[in-house]
GROMACS .gro file of C-alpha atoms in nm:
model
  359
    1UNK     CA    1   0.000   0.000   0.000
    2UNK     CA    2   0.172   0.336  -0.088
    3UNK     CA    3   0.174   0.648   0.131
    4UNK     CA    4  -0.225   0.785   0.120
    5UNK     CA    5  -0.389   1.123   0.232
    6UNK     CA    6  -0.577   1.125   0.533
    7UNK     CA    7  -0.718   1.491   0.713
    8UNK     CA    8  -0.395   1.645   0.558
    9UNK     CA    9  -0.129   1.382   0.681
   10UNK     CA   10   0.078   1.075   0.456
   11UNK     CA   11   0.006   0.738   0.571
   12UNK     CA   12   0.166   0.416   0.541
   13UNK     CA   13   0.184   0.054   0.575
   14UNK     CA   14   0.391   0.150   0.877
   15UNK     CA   15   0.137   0.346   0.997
   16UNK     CA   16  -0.140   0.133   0.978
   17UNK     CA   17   0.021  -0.151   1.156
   18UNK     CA   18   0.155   0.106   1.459
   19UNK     CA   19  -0.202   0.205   1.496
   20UNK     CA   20  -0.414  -0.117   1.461
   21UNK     CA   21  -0.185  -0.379   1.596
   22UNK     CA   22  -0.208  -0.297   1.958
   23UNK     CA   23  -0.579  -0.349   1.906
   24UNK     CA   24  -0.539  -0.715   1.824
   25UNK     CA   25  -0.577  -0.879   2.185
   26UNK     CA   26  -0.881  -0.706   2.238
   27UNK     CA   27  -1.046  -0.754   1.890
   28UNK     CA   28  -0.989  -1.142   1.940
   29UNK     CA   29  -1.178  -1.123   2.255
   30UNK     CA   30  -1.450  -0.918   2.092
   31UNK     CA   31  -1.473  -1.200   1.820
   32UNK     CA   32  -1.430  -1.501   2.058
   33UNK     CA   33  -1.737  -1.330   2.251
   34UNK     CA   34  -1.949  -1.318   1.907
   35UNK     CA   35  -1.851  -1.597   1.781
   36UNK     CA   36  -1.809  -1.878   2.085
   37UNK     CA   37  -1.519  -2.039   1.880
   38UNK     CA   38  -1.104  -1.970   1.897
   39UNK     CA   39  -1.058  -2.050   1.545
   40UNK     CA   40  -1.366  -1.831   1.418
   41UNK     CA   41  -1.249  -1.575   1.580
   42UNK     CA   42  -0.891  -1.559   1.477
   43UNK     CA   43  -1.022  -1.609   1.115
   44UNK     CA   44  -1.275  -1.278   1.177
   45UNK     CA   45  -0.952  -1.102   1.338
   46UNK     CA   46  -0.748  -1.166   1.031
   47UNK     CA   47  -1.089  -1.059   0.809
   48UNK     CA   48  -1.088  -0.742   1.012
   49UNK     CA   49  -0.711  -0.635   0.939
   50UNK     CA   50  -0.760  -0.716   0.561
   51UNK     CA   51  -1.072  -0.516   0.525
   52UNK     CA   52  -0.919  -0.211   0.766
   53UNK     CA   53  -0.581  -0.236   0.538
   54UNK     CA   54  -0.786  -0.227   0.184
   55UNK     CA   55  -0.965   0.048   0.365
   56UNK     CA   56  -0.729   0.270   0.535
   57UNK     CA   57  -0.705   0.540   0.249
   58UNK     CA   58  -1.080   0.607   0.293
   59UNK     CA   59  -1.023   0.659   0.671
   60UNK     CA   60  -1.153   1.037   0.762
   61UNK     CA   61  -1.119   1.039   1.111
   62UNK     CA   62  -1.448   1.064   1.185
   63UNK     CA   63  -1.411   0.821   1.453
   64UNK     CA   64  -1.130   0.693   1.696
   65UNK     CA   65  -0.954   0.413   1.507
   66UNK     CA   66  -1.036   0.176   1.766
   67UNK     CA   67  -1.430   0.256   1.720
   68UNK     CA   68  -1.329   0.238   1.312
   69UNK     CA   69  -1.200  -0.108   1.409
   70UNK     CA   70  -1.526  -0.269   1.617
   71UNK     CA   71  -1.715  -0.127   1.375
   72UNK     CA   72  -1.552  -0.371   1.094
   73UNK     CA   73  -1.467  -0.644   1.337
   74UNK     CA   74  -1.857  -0.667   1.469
   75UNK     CA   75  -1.974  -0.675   1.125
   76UNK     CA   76  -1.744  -0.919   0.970
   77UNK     CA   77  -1.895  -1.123   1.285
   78UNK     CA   78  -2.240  -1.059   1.190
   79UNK     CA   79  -2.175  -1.177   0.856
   80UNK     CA   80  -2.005  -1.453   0.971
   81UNK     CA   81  -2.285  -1.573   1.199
   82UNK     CA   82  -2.551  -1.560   0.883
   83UNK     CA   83  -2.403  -1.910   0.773
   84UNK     CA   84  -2.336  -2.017   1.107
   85UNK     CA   85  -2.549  -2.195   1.442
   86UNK     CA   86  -2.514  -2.154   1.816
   87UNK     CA   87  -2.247  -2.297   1.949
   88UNK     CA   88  -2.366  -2.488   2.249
   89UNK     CA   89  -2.249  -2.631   2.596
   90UNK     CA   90  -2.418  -2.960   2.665
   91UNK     CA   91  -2.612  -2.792   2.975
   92UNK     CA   92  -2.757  -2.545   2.709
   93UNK     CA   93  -2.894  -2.827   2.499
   94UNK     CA   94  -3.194  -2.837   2.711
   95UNK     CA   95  -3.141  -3.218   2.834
   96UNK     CA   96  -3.181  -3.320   3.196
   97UNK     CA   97  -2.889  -3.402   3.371
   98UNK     CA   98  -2.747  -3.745   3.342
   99UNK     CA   99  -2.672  -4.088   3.477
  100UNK     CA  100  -2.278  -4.129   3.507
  101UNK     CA  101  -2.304  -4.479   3.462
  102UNK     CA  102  -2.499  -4.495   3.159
  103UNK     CA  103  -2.431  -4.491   2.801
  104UNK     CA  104  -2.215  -4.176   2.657
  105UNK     CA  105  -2.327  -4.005   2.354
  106UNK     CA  106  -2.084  -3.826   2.141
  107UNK     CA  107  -2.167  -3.580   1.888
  108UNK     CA  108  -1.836  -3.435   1.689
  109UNK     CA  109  -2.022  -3.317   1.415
  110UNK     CA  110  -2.236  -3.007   1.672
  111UNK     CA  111  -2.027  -2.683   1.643
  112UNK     CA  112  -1.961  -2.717   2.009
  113UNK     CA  113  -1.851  -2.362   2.182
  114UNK     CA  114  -1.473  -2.348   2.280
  115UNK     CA  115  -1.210  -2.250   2.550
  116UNK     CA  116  -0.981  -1.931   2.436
  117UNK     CA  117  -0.586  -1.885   2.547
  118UNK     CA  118  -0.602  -1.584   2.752
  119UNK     CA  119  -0.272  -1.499   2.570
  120UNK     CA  120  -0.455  -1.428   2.265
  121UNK     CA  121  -0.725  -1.203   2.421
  122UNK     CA  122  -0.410  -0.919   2.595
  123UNK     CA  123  -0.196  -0.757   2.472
  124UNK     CA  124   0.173  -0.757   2.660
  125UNK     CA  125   0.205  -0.440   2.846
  126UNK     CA  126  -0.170  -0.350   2.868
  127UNK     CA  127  -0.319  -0.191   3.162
  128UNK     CA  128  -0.367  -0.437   3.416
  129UNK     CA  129  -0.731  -0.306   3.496
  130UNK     CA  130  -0.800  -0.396   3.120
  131UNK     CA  131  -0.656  -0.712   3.114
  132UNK     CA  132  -0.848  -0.802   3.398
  133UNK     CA  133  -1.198  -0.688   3.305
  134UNK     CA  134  -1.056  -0.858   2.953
  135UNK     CA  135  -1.019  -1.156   3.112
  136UNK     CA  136  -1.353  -1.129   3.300
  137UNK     CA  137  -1.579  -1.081   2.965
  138UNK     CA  138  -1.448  -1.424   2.809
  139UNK     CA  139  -1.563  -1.636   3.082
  140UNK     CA  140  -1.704  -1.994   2.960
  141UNK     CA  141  -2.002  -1.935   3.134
  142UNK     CA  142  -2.071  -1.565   2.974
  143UNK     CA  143  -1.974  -1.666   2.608
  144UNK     CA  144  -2.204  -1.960   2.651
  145UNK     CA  145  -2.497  -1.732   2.752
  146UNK     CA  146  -2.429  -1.525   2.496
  147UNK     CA  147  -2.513  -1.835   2.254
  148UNK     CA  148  -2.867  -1.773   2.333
  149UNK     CA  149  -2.919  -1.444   2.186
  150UNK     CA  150  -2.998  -1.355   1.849
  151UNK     CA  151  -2.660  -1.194   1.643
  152UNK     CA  152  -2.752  -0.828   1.641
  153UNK     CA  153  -2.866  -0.868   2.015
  154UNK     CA  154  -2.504  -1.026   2.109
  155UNK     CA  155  -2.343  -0.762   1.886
  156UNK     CA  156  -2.507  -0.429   2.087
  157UNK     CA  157  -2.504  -0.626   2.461
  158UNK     CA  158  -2.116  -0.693   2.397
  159UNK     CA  159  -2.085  -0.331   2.293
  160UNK     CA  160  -2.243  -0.142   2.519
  161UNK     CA  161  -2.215  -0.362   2.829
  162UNK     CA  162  -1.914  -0.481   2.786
  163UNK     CA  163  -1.695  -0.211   2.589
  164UNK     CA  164  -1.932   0.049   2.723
  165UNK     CA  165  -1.961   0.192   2.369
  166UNK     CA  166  -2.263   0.501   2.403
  167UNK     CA  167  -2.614   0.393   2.224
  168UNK     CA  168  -2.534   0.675   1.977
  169UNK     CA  169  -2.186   0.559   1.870
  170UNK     CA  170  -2.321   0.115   1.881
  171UNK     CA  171  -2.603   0.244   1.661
  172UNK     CA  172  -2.346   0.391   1.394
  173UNK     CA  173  -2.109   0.093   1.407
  174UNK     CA  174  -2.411  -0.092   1.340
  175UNK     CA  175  -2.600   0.192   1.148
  176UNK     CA  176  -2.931   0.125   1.319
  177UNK     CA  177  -3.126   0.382   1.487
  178UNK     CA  178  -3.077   0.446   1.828
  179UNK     CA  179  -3.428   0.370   1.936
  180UNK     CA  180  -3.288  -0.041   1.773
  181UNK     CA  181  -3.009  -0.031   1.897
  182UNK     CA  182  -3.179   0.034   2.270
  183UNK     CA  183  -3.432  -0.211   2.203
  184UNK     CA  184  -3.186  -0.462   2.114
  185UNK     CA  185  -2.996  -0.429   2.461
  186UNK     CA  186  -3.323  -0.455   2.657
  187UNK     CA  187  -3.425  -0.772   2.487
  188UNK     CA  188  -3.048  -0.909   2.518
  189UNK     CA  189  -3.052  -0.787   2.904
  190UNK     CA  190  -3.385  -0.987   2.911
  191UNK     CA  191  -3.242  -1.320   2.717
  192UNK     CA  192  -2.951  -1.287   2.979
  193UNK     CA  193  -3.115  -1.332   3.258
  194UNK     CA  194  -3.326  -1.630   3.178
  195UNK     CA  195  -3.000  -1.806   3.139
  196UNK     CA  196  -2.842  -1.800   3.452
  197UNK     CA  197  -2.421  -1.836   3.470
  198UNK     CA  198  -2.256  -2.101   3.692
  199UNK     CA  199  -2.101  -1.929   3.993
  200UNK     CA  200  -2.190  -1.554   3.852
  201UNK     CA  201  -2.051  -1.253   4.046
  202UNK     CA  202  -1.911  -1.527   4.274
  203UNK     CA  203  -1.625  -1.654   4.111
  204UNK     CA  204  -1.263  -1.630   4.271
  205UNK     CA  205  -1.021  -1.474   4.011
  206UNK     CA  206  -0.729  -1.709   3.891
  207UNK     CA  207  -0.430  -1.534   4.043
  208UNK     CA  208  -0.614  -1.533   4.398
  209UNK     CA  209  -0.392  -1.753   4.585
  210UNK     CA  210  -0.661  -2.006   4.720
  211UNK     CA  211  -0.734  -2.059   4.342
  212UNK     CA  212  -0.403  -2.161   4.248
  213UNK     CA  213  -0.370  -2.369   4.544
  214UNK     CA  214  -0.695  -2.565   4.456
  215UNK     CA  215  -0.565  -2.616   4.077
  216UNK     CA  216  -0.244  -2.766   4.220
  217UNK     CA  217  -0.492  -3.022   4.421
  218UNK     CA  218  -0.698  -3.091   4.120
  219UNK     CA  219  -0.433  -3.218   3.867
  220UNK     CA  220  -0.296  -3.397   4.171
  221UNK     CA  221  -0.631  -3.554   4.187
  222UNK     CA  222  -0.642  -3.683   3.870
  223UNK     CA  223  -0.229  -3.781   3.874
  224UNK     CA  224  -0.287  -4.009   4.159
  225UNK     CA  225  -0.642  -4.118   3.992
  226UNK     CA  226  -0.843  -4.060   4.321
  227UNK     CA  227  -1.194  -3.969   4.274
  228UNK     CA  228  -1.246  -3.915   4.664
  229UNK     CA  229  -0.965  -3.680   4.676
  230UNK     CA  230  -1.150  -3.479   4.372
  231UNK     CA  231  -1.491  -3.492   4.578
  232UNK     CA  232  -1.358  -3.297   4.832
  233UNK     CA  233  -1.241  -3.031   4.563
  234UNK     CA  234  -1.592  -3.014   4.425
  235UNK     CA  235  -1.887  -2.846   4.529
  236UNK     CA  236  -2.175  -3.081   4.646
  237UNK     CA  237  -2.338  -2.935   4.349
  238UNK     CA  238  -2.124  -2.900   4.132
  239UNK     CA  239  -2.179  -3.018   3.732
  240UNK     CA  240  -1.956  -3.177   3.498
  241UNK     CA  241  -1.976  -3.184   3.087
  242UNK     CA  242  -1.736  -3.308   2.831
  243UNK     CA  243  -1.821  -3.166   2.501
  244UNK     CA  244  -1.837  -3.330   2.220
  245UNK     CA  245  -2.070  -3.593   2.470
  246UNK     CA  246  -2.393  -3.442   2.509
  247UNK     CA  247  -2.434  -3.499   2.874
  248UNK     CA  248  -2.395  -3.368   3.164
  249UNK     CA  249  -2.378  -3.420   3.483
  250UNK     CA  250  -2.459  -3.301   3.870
  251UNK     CA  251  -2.317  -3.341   4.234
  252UNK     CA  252  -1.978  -3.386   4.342
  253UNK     CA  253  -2.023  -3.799   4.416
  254UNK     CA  254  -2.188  -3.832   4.058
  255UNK     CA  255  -1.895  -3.666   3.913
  256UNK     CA  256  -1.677  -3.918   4.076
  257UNK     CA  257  -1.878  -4.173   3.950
  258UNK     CA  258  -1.842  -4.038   3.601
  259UNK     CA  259  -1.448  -4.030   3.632
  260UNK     CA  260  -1.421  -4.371   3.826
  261UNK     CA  261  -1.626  -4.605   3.556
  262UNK     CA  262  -1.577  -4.370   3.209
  263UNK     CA  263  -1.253  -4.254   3.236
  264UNK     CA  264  -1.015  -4.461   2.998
  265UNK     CA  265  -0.726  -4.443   3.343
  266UNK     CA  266  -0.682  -4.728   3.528
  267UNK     CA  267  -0.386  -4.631   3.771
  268UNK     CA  268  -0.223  -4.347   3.916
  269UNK     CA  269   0.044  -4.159   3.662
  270UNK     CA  270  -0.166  -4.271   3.361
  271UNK     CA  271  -0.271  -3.904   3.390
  272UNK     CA  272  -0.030  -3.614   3.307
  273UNK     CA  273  -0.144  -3.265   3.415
  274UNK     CA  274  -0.045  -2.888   3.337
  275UNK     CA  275  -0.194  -2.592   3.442
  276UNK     CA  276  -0.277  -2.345   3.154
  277UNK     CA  277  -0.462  -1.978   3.133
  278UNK     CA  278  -0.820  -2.000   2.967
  279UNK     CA  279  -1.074  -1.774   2.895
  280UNK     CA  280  -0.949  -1.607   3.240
  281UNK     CA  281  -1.045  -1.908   3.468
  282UNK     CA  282  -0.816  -2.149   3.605
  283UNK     CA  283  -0.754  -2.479   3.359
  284UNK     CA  284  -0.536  -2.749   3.360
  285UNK     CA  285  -0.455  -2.999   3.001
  286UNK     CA  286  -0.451  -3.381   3.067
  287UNK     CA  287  -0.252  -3.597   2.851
  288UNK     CA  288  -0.355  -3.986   2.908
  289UNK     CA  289  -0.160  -4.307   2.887
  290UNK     CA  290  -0.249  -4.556   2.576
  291UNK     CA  291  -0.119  -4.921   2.528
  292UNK     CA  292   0.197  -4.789   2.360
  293UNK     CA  293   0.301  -4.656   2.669
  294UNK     CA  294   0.284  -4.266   2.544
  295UNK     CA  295   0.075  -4.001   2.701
  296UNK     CA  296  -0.144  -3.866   2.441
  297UNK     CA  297  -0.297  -3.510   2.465
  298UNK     CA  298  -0.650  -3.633   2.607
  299UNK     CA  299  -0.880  -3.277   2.772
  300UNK     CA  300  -0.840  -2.939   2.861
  301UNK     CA  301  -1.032  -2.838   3.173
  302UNK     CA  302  -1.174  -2.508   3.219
  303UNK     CA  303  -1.276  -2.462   3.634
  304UNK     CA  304  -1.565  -2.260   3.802
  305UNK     CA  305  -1.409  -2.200   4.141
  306UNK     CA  306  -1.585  -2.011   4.416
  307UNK     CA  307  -1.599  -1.938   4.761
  308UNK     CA  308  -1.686  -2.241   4.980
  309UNK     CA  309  -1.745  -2.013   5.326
  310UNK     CA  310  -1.489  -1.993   5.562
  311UNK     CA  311  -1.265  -1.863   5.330
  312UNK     CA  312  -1.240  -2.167   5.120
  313UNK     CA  313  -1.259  -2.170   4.766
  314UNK     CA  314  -1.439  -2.502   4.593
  315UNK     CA  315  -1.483  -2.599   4.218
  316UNK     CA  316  -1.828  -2.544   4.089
  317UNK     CA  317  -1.847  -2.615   3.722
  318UNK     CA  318  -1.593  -2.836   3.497
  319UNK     CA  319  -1.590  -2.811   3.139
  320UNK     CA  320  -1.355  -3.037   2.990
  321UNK     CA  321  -1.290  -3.003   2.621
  322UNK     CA  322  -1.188  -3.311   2.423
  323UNK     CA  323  -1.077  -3.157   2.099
  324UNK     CA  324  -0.687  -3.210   2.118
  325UNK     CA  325  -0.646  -2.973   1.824
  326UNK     CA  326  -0.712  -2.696   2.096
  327UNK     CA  327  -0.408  -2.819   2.239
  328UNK     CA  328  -0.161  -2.699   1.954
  329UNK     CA  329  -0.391  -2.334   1.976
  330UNK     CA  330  -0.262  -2.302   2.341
  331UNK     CA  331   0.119  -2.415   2.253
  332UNK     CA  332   0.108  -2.793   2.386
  333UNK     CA  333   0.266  -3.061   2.277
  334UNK     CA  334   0.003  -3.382   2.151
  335UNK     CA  335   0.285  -3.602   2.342
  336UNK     CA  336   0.369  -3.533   2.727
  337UNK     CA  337   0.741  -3.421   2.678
  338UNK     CA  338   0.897  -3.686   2.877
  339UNK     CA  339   0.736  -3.938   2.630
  340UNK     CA  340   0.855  -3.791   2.323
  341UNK     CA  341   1.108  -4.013   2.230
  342UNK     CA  342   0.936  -4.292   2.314
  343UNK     CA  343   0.677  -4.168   2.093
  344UNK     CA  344   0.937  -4.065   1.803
  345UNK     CA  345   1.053  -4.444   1.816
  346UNK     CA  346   0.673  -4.617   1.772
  347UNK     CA  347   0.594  -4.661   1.399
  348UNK     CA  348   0.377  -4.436   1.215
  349UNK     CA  349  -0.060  -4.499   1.232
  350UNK     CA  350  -0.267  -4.644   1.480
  351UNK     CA  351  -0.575  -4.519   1.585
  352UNK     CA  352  -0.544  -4.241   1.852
  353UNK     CA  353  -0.667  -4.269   2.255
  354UNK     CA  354  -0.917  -4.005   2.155
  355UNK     CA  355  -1.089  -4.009   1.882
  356UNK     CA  356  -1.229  -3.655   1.907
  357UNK     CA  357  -0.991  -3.504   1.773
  358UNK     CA  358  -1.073  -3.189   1.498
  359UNK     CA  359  -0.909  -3.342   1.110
   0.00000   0.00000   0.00000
């Protein structure tokens, strides 16, 4: 792109990247937030910067360029969600909960909503009152709400409520009238409310202390494969789901259950754990054991954790993602490290521990 006016002033490629790229963190998170999916996202963040760039010489300044750059982002979104579903949790599928010793039933093919890296959603160096309420607005439990409004409803609740755009300037990006734009955010307020987040305006931020703590005690849970171990980490209420199964599940002895008769371990170390940073919750990955004797990239865990009383902190809600493709998205290996040259020495095919893995 060669050197363009704009209000008086030469602008260049230079230019354009110094003044859109520190915007990038934050645009993910607005797309992640629209779109319920890491890799839609990244693809309607990469949308966003081709559009701006092809765009750039017709910039007036009318706007901030951040406010330019919503504008585009939400409405590459929009597009984006006319050839596109809800992506679900299995608690929003409407099912009852379910028995954990019964029959699981997968579904790969449902565009299932996903975990985001919080190292894609700041920016290094950012404000750390930003990053935080960053951090806050991709919770699992908000983006999956969000699922249940309509597209122009998600668009103007994530803009004013959460980037506390004005009515007059969300109306513009979208260029709706005000009087839409305000009715949009009182029936998204509305749809809100009828679906109620795990643990909301209760959960214990990541870095507190107690949080970190209980993640330690979790992976060591599941290292040692003892399910009584994780009841005590768990709320008595807590629930449980696995996408891509579609059930779910309820109570901190049904959870064991679950773990102690469906999970493919048999013996303690047959689970490897890491902890990870995710959609600003606490998380862990899990790499199992197969026969070959290699630990294979297996979950990611995502963790509601909230007070207990008495100044404990318990998990409330586990969402445990079984596409291992996420893994490479947040910078893990598919093979637990200390395993890779036993892996590297194993001849090629075979059919993988888990099969739900994204082609």
């Amino acid at each position: 792109m060669t050197a363009t006016t704009l209000t008086g002033q030469n602008f260049t490629d230079q230019d354009f990247a110094a003044l859109t790229d520190p915007l990038r963190g934050e645009l993910t998170a607005h797309c992640y937030r629209m779109l319920g999916s890491l890799h839609d996202a990244e693809d309607q963040v990469q949308e966003t910067y081709l559009r701006a760039w092809r765009a750039f010489s017709r910039f007036e300044g009318r706007s901030s360029v951040r406010t330019w750059m919503y504008q585009i982002a939400t409405n590459t979104c929009l597009t984006a969600l006319e050839q596109r579903s809800r992506r679900p949790m299995p608690t929003g599928l409407g099912a009852p909960e379910s028995d954990p010793l019964g029959p699981l039933e997968s579904r790969p093919e449902v565009p299932w909503l996903e975990p985001v890296p919080d190292a894609l959603v700041t920016s290094p160096g950012a404000d750390p009152a930003a990053v935080a309420t960053t951090k806050d607005s991709v919770r699992l439990a908000l983006v999956a709400a969000l699922q249940f409004l309509t597209p122009l409803q998600r668009a103007v609740l994530i803009l004013r409520d959460v980037l506390a755009f004005s009515a007059a300037e969300t109306a513009q990006m979208l260029e709706i009238s005000v009087a839409s734009a305000n009715s949009a955010l009182q029936r998204a307020r509305a749809g809100l409310a009828r679906h109620p987040r795990t643990g909301d305006g209760a959960c214990v931020d990541a870095l507190d202390e107690r949080c970190r703590g209980l993640l330690e005690q979790y992976m060591a849970a599941f290292e040692r494969y003892d399910t009584r171990a994780l009841v005590v980490l768990l709320k008595d209420d807590a629930t449980w789901e696995m996408p891509p199964f579609t059930g779910w599940y309820r109570g901190a002895e049904q959870i064991a259950a679950l773990i102690g008769t469906q999970c493919p371990a048999e013996r303690p170390d047959d689970m490897k754990m890491l902890a990870v940073e995710a959609n600003g919750q606490p998380a862990c990955a899990m790499w199992m054991l197969g026969p070959d004797g290699v630990h294979r990239a297996f979950q990611l865990h995502v963790l509601d954790v909230v007070e207990a009383g008495d100044g404990r902190v318990g998990v409330a809600h586990v969402s445990a993602f079984f596409d291992t493709a996420l893994f490479d998205a947040f910078g893990l290996p598919q093979v637990w490290p200390d395993d890779a040259e036993r892996a590297a020495a194993l001849p090629p095919g075979g059919h993988p521990l888990n099969p739900h893995t994204r082609a």
